[in-house]
mmCIF file of C-alpha atoms and ligand atoms in Angstrom:
data_model
loop_
_atom_site.group_PDB
_atom_site.id
_atom_site.type_symbol
_atom_site.label_atom_id
_atom_site.label_comp_id
_atom_site.label_asym_id
_atom_site.label_seq_id
_atom_site.Cartn_x
_atom_site.Cartn_y
_atom_site.Cartn_z
ATOM 1 C CA MET V 1107 -0.420 9.503 -0.086
ATOM 2 C CA ILE V 1108 -2.794 12.229 -1.250
ATOM 3 C CA GLU V 1109 -5.655 13.904 0.513
ATOM 4 C CA LEU V 1110 -8.027 16.490 -0.878
ATOM 5 C CA LYS V 1111 -10.297 18.042 1.736
ATOM 6 C CA ASN V 1112 -13.360 20.054 0.874
ATOM 7 C CA ILE V 1113 -11.945 21.281 -2.441
ATOM 8 C CA SER V 1114 -14.026 23.809 -4.371
ATOM 9 C CA LYS V 1115 -13.273 25.624 -7.608
ATOM 10 C CA LYS V 1116 -15.285 28.606 -8.767
ATOM 11 C CA VAL V 1117 -14.841 30.803 -11.805
ATOM 12 C CA VAL V 1118 -16.426 34.150 -12.541
ATOM 13 C CA LYS V 1119 -18.803 33.759 -15.467
ATOM 14 C CA ALA V 1120 -20.923 36.688 -16.625
ATOM 15 C CA ASP V 1121 -20.227 38.403 -13.281
ATOM 16 C CA VAL V 1122 -21.423 35.440 -11.205
ATOM 17 C CA ASN V 1123 -19.343 32.939 -9.293
ATOM 18 C CA ALA V 1124 -19.962 29.659 -11.095
ATOM 19 C CA PRO V 1125 -18.918 26.514 -9.200
ATOM 20 C CA ILE V 1126 -16.988 23.921 -11.215
ATOM 21 C CA LEU V 1127 -16.137 21.694 -8.244
ATOM 22 C CA SER V 1128 -17.932 21.758 -4.902
ATOM 23 C CA ASN V 1129 -16.691 20.294 -1.597
ATOM 24 C CA ILE V 1130 -14.665 17.449 -3.097
ATOM 25 C CA ASP V 1131 -12.995 15.031 -0.662
ATOM 26 C CA LEU V 1132 -10.589 12.396 -1.957
ATOM 27 C CA CYS V 1133 -7.952 10.085 -0.496
ATOM 28 C CA ILE V 1134 -5.536 8.286 -2.792
ATOM 29 C CA THR V 1135 -3.321 5.585 -1.348
ATOM 30 C CA LYS V 1136 0.128 4.676 -2.670
ATOM 31 C CA GLY V 1137 -0.009 2.115 -5.468
ATOM 32 C CA GLU V 1138 -3.648 2.743 -6.221
ATOM 33 C CA PHE V 1139 -5.190 2.732 -9.713
ATOM 34 C CA LEU V 1140 -8.139 5.121 -9.611
ATOM 35 C CA SER V 1141 -10.462 5.896 -12.516
ATOM 36 C CA ILE V 1142 -12.416 9.133 -12.409
ATOM 37 C CA MET V 1143 -15.380 9.069 -14.756
ATOM 38 C CA GLY V 1144 -18.251 11.389 -15.550
ATOM 39 C CA PRO V 1145 -19.925 13.201 -18.431
ATOM 40 C CA SER V 1146 -18.394 16.098 -20.353
ATOM 41 C CA ALA V 1147 -18.120 19.308 -18.311
ATOM 42 C CA SER V 1148 -18.567 17.465 -14.991
ATOM 43 C CA GLY V 1149 -15.237 18.848 -13.734
ATOM 44 C CA LYS V 1150 -12.882 15.907 -14.393
ATOM 45 C CA SER V 1151 -10.070 17.900 -16.010
ATOM 46 C CA THR V 1152 -10.427 20.673 -13.447
ATOM 47 C CA LEU V 1153 -9.958 18.135 -10.647
ATOM 48 C CA MET V 1154 -7.034 16.567 -12.507
ATOM 49 C CA ASN V 1155 -5.355 19.955 -12.936
ATOM 50 C CA ILE V 1156 -5.725 20.614 -9.213
ATOM 51 C CA LEU V 1157 -4.265 17.162 -8.395
ATOM 52 C CA GLY V 1158 -1.417 17.895 -10.816
ATOM 53 C CA ILE V 1159 -0.780 21.324 -9.289
ATOM 54 C CA LEU V 1160 -1.462 23.006 -12.628
ATOM 55 C CA ASP V 1161 -4.423 24.835 -11.119
ATOM 56 C CA VAL V 1162 -5.258 26.037 -7.615
ATOM 57 C CA PRO V 1163 -8.584 25.419 -5.877
ATOM 58 C CA SER V 1164 -10.696 28.361 -4.673
ATOM 59 C CA SER V 1165 -10.847 26.729 -1.243
ATOM 60 C CA GLY V 1166 -9.975 23.502 0.523
ATOM 61 C CA GLU V 1167 -6.830 21.605 1.444
ATOM 62 C CA TYR V 1168 -4.427 19.511 -0.620
ATOM 63 C CA ILE V 1169 -1.960 17.327 1.259
ATOM 64 C CA PHE V 1170 0.624 15.335 -0.748
ATOM 65 C CA GLU V 1171 2.749 12.976 1.378
ATOM 66 C CA GLY V 1172 2.346 15.274 4.361
ATOM 67 C CA THR V 1173 3.138 18.469 2.429
ATOM 68 C CA ASN V 1174 0.468 21.143 2.388
ATOM 69 C CA ILE V 1175 0.571 22.020 -1.315
ATOM 70 C CA ILE V 1176 -1.373 25.244 -1.052
ATOM 71 C CA SER V 1177 1.236 26.725 1.325
ATOM 72 C CA LEU V 1178 4.164 26.303 -1.122
ATOM 73 C CA ASN V 1179 5.501 29.269 -3.099
ATOM 74 C CA SER V 1180 5.468 29.053 -6.901
ATOM 75 C CA ARG V 1181 9.108 27.993 -7.268
ATOM 76 C CA ARG V 1182 8.718 25.165 -4.764
ATOM 77 C CA LEU V 1183 5.408 24.190 -6.386
ATOM 78 C CA ALA V 1184 7.077 23.870 -9.794
ATOM 79 C CA ASP V 1185 9.895 21.816 -8.288
ATOM 80 C CA PHE V 1186 7.438 19.580 -6.418
ATOM 81 C CA ARG V 1187 5.400 19.045 -9.590
ATOM 82 C CA ASN V 1188 8.472 18.182 -11.692
ATOM 83 C CA ARG V 1189 9.735 15.608 -9.218
ATOM 84 C CA LYS V 1190 6.508 14.016 -8.045
ATOM 85 C CA ILE V 1191 3.963 14.098 -10.861
ATOM 86 C CA GLY V 1192 3.882 12.818 -14.443
ATOM 87 C CA PHE V 1193 1.162 13.916 -16.875
ATOM 88 C CA ILE V 1194 -0.389 12.257 -19.886
ATOM 89 C CA PHE V 1195 -2.907 14.200 -21.977
ATOM 90 C CA GLN V 1196 -5.365 13.247 -24.710
ATOM 91 C CA SER V 1197 -3.500 15.436 -27.215
ATOM 92 C CA PHE V 1198 -0.046 14.013 -26.282
ATOM 93 C CA MET V 1199 1.561 17.487 -25.877
ATOM 94 C CA LEU V 1200 4.799 16.396 -27.548
ATOM 95 C CA ILE V 1201 7.111 18.643 -29.590
ATOM 96 C CA PRO V 1202 6.408 17.504 -33.185
ATOM 97 C CA ARG V 1203 9.697 18.520 -34.839
ATOM 98 C CA LEU V 1204 11.922 16.947 -32.213
ATOM 99 C CA SER V 1205 12.858 13.285 -32.131
ATOM 100 C CA VAL V 1206 11.394 10.698 -29.784
ATOM 101 C CA GLU V 1207 14.469 10.691 -27.538
ATOM 102 C CA GLU V 1208 14.624 14.503 -27.456
ATOM 103 C CA ASN V 1209 10.993 14.666 -26.347
ATOM 104 C CA VAL V 1210 11.492 12.041 -23.675
ATOM 105 C CA GLU V 1211 14.536 13.921 -22.373
ATOM 106 C CA VAL V 1212 12.655 17.208 -21.808
ATOM 107 C CA PRO V 1213 11.820 16.619 -18.094
ATOM 108 C CA LEU V 1214 15.509 15.824 -17.460
ATOM 109 C CA LEU V 1215 16.749 19.167 -18.766
ATOM 110 C CA TYR V 1216 16.241 20.772 -15.363
ATOM 111 C CA SER V 1217 17.744 17.883 -13.444
ATOM 112 C CA LYS V 1218 21.331 17.352 -12.402
ATOM 113 C CA TRP V 1219 21.766 13.997 -14.164
ATOM 114 C CA SER V 1220 24.963 13.427 -16.118
ATOM 115 C CA GLN V 1221 24.792 12.805 -19.876
ATOM 116 C CA ALA V 1222 25.408 9.090 -19.301
ATOM 117 C CA GLU V 1223 22.654 8.838 -16.704
ATOM 118 C CA ARG V 1224 20.242 10.647 -19.035
ATOM 119 C CA ARG V 1225 20.993 8.215 -21.867
ATOM 120 C CA LYS V 1226 20.422 5.284 -19.526
ATOM 121 C CA ARG V 1227 17.087 6.666 -18.371
ATOM 122 C CA ILE V 1228 15.893 7.442 -21.904
ATOM 123 C CA GLU V 1229 16.724 3.890 -22.988
ATOM 124 C CA MET V 1230 14.993 2.435 -19.952
ATOM 125 C CA VAL V 1231 11.688 4.289 -20.393
ATOM 126 C CA LEU V 1232 11.578 3.679 -24.161
ATOM 127 C CA GLU V 1233 12.020 0.001 -23.447
ATOM 128 C CA GLN V 1234 9.214 0.079 -20.899
ATOM 129 C CA VAL V 1235 6.769 1.398 -23.523
ATOM 130 C CA GLY V 1236 8.161 -0.814 -26.315
ATOM 131 C CA MET V 1237 9.448 2.065 -28.451
ATOM 132 C CA THR V 1238 13.224 1.587 -28.445
ATOM 133 C CA HIS V 1239 13.219 1.087 -32.229
ATOM 134 C CA LYS V 1240 11.708 4.566 -32.753
ATOM 135 C CA ALA V 1241 14.217 6.535 -30.645
ATOM 136 C CA LYS V 1242 15.597 8.562 -33.572
ATOM 137 C CA ASP V 1243 12.258 9.152 -35.356
ATOM 138 C CA LEU V 1244 10.577 12.538 -35.396
ATOM 139 C CA ILE V 1245 7.305 12.782 -33.481
ATOM 140 C CA VAL V 1246 5.465 14.018 -36.617
ATOM 141 C CA ASN V 1247 6.120 10.646 -38.244
ATOM 142 C CA LEU V 1248 4.492 8.567 -35.505
ATOM 143 C CA SER V 1249 0.941 7.231 -35.240
ATOM 144 C CA GLY V 1250 -1.345 8.397 -32.432
ATOM 145 C CA GLY V 1251 -0.791 5.240 -30.389
ATOM 146 C CA GLN V 1252 2.981 5.548 -30.778
ATOM 147 C CA LYS V 1253 2.854 9.219 -29.740
ATOM 148 C CA GLN V 1254 0.973 8.317 -26.591
ATOM 149 C CA LYS V 1255 3.571 5.677 -25.711
ATOM 150 C CA ILE V 1256 6.245 8.375 -26.030
ATOM 151 C CA ALA V 1257 4.172 10.706 -23.857
ATOM 152 C CA ILE V 1258 4.034 7.962 -21.209
ATOM 153 C CA ALA V 1259 7.813 7.454 -21.458
ATOM 154 C CA ARG V 1260 8.304 11.199 -20.931
ATOM 155 C CA ALA V 1261 5.890 11.185 -17.975
ATOM 156 C CA ILE V 1262 7.757 8.409 -16.137
ATOM 157 C CA ILE V 1263 11.360 9.421 -16.858
ATOM 158 C CA ASN V 1264 11.724 11.374 -13.604
ATOM 159 C CA GLU V 1265 10.222 8.438 -11.711
ATOM 160 C CA PRO V 1266 7.288 10.450 -10.357
ATOM 161 C CA GLU V 1267 5.235 9.110 -7.464
ATOM 162 C CA LEU V 1268 1.959 9.907 -9.204
ATOM 163 C CA LEU V 1269 0.891 9.471 -12.807
ATOM 164 C CA LEU V 1270 -2.097 11.509 -14.003
ATOM 165 C CA ALA V 1271 -3.718 10.636 -17.331
ATOM 166 C CA ASP V 1272 -6.548 12.816 -18.666
ATOM 167 C CA GLU V 1273 -8.489 10.940 -21.375
ATOM 168 C CA PRO V 1274 -5.247 9.305 -22.634
ATOM 169 C CA THR V 1275 -6.992 7.077 -25.172
ATOM 170 C CA GLY V 1276 -9.507 9.665 -26.423
ATOM 171 C CA ASN V 1277 -7.767 10.051 -29.802
ATOM 172 C CA LEU V 1278 -6.815 6.409 -30.338
ATOM 173 C CA ASP V 1279 -8.178 3.416 -32.264
ATOM 174 C CA SER V 1280 -9.178 0.370 -30.250
ATOM 175 C CA GLU V 1281 -5.920 -1.551 -30.785
ATOM 176 C CA SER V 1282 -3.717 1.329 -29.605
ATOM 177 C CA LYS V 1283 -6.163 1.930 -26.758
ATOM 178 C CA GLY V 1284 -5.607 -1.645 -25.567
ATOM 179 C CA GLU V 1285 -1.827 -1.259 -25.771
ATOM 180 C CA ILE V 1286 -1.854 1.996 -23.799
ATOM 181 C CA LEU V 1287 -4.085 0.477 -21.104
ATOM 182 C CA GLN V 1288 -1.710 -2.493 -20.865
ATOM 183 C CA ILE V 1289 1.206 -0.130 -20.269
ATOM 184 C CA PHE V 1290 -0.735 1.579 -17.473
ATOM 185 C CA GLN V 1291 -1.543 -1.795 -15.942
ATOM 186 C CA SER V 1292 2.060 -2.860 -16.032
ATOM 187 C CA LEU V 1293 3.220 0.438 -14.481
ATOM 188 C CA ASN V 1294 0.636 0.051 -11.732
ATOM 189 C CA GLY V 1295 1.751 -3.570 -11.259
ATOM 190 C CA ARG V 1296 5.207 -2.193 -10.501
ATOM 191 C CA GLY V 1297 3.767 0.082 -7.823
ATOM 192 C CA LYS V 1298 3.076 3.349 -9.671
ATOM 193 C CA THR V 1299 0.058 5.265 -8.366
ATOM 194 C CA ILE V 1300 -2.208 6.158 -11.284
ATOM 195 C CA VAL V 1301 -5.243 8.405 -11.650
ATOM 196 C CA LEU V 1302 -7.012 8.039 -14.984
ATOM 197 C CA VAL V 1303 -9.772 10.343 -16.180
ATOM 198 C CA THR V 1304 -12.119 9.145 -18.896
ATOM 199 C CA HIS V 1305 -15.717 9.176 -20.005
ATOM 200 C CA ASP V 1306 -15.183 5.856 -21.808
ATOM 201 C CA GLN V 1307 -16.849 3.099 -19.712
ATOM 202 C CA GLU V 1308 -14.589 0.396 -21.110
ATOM 203 C CA VAL V 1309 -11.410 2.360 -20.358
ATOM 204 C CA GLY V 1310 -12.595 3.322 -16.862
ATOM 205 C CA GLN V 1311 -12.968 -0.360 -15.923
ATOM 206 C CA ILE V 1312 -9.191 -0.690 -15.815
ATOM 207 C CA GLY V 1313 -9.156 1.191 -12.498
ATOM 208 C CA LYS V 1314 -9.203 -0.807 -9.273
ATOM 209 C CA ARG V 1315 -11.510 1.886 -7.912
ATOM 210 C CA ILE V 1316 -13.903 3.995 -9.925
ATOM 211 C CA LEU V 1317 -15.352 7.326 -8.841
ATOM 212 C CA THR V 1318 -17.830 9.361 -10.838
ATOM 213 C CA LEU V 1319 -18.143 13.135 -10.995
ATOM 214 C CA LYS V 1320 -21.409 14.781 -11.898
ATOM 215 C CA ASP V 1321 -21.844 18.557 -11.989
ATOM 216 C CA GLY V 1322 -18.723 19.063 -9.890
ATOM 217 C CA VAL V 1323 -19.625 16.694 -7.044
ATOM 218 C CA TRP V 1324 -19.144 12.949 -6.518
ATOM 219 C CA ALA V 1325 -22.070 11.019 -7.900
ATOM 220 C CA LYS V 1326 -23.808 8.573 -5.601
ATOM 221 C CA THR V 1327 -21.992 5.254 -5.770
ATOM 222 C CA ASP V 1328 -23.693 2.198 -7.192
ATOM 223 C CA PRO V 1329 -23.612 -0.500 -4.497
ATOM 224 C CA SER V 1330 -24.075 -3.245 -7.129
ATOM 225 C CA SER V 1331 -20.642 -2.523 -8.603
ATOM 226 C CA SER V 1332 -17.860 -4.207 -6.679
ATOM 227 C CA LYS V 1333 -15.298 -1.778 -8.041
ATOM 228 C CA VAL V 1334 -16.987 1.385 -6.895
ATOM 229 C CA GLY V 1335 -15.270 2.117 -3.623
ATOM 230 C CA ALA V 1336 -16.573 4.251 -0.833
ATOM 231 C CA MET V 1337 -13.031 5.188 0.223
ATOM 232 C CA LEU V 1338 -13.555 8.870 -0.433
HETATM 233 N N1 ATP L 2061 -10.977 28.496 -16.485
HETATM 234 C C1 ATP L 2061 -12.274 28.313 -16.675
HETATM 235 N N2 ATP L 2061 -13.111 29.376 -16.826
HETATM 236 C C2 ATP L 2061 -14.426 29.186 -16.990
HETATM 237 N N3 ATP L 2061 -15.025 27.989 -17.022
HETATM 238 C C3 ATP L 2061 -14.253 26.906 -16.893
HETATM 239 C C4 ATP L 2061 -12.840 26.995 -16.724
HETATM 240 N N4 ATP L 2061 -12.341 25.750 -16.617
HETATM 241 C C5 ATP L 2061 -13.386 24.905 -16.739
HETATM 242 N N5 ATP L 2061 -14.543 25.594 -16.906
HETATM 243 C C6 ATP L 2061 -15.904 25.018 -17.008
HETATM 244 O O1 ATP L 2061 -16.062 24.056 -15.964
HETATM 245 C C7 ATP L 2061 -16.776 22.923 -16.393
HETATM 246 C C8 ATP L 2061 -15.949 21.672 -16.163
HETATM 247 O O2 ATP L 2061 -14.852 21.650 -17.075
HETATM 248 P P1 ATP L 2061 -13.828 20.419 -17.182
HETATM 249 O O3 ATP L 2061 -12.882 20.735 -18.280
HETATM 250 O O4 ATP L 2061 -13.250 20.169 -15.836
HETATM 251 O O5 ATP L 2061 -14.811 19.229 -17.588
HETATM 252 P P2 ATP L 2061 -14.497 17.724 -18.007
HETATM 253 O O6 ATP L 2061 -15.287 16.853 -17.094
HETATM 254 O O7 ATP L 2061 -13.032 17.507 -18.066
HETATM 255 O O8 ATP L 2061 -15.122 17.633 -19.475
HETATM 256 P P3 ATP L 2061 -14.638 16.787 -20.779
HETATM 257 O O9 ATP L 2061 -15.044 15.358 -20.530
HETATM 258 O O10 ATP L 2061 -15.399 17.402 -21.899
HETATM 259 O O11 ATP L 2061 -13.162 16.961 -20.904
HETATM 260 C C9 ATP L 2061 -17.135 23.206 -17.846
HETATM 261 O O12 ATP L 2061 -18.443 23.719 -17.882
HETATM 262 C C10 ATP L 2061 -16.135 24.225 -18.288
HETATM 263 O O13 ATP L 2061 -16.642 25.037 -19.306
HETATM 264 MG MG1 MG L 2062 -11.689 17.081 -19.628
#
């Protein structure tokens, strides 16, 4: 489904080209649940932003279902991103003074769905994350775990092919963390491709394959771990 070939990302720091990612290769197959782990500043979010087409690599190739992403113009990139990719962030990125249903509807504002179809979709995704009873509540009045469920509902409302979650449980207590991970597992069980970034060992274990970044390159895999795949 997705192929990254020889991806590098450099930024200019104090007049020198500092590498953040170096020669990263990655294949993600449809329906996969991949965890990307690694210490702080190892490049996890940078890689996630490239996968999510929020950032462009300095060099390398990115193929998404046969489309060469780097060749698309910015309007087509935005359209591709809206249709194909859902994001979930540690800090939720919801609009605090809007209601739950208004937040969930945001990705539909640019779509051609009728009002009735929108309502149906909002109801469906809120049900999937168990938050139907909070539809009219304002985001500011929700707990962290509840906010993240709403962020997941918003991320899946356009039925994206790929779900990217960057440290989605970083701000949550252990009970909410468990609930959020269960939602991811159930989405993956229904065929959604998920890439989860975390430095939490326990959270990372949810992935069916685990890769580790260290200083912007893949860390050597540990052959004793059955989950660590070599399918780079
Ligand atoms: N736009 C940028 N300009 C300069 N440096 C950057 C930029 N983006 C990222 N970096 C640097 O690249 C490195 C990797 O950052 P990144 O955010 O990808 O790490 P991370 O693995 O997600 O860390 P964390 O676990 O703390 O979120 C860091 O040293 C960071 O300071
Ligand atoms: Mg990060």
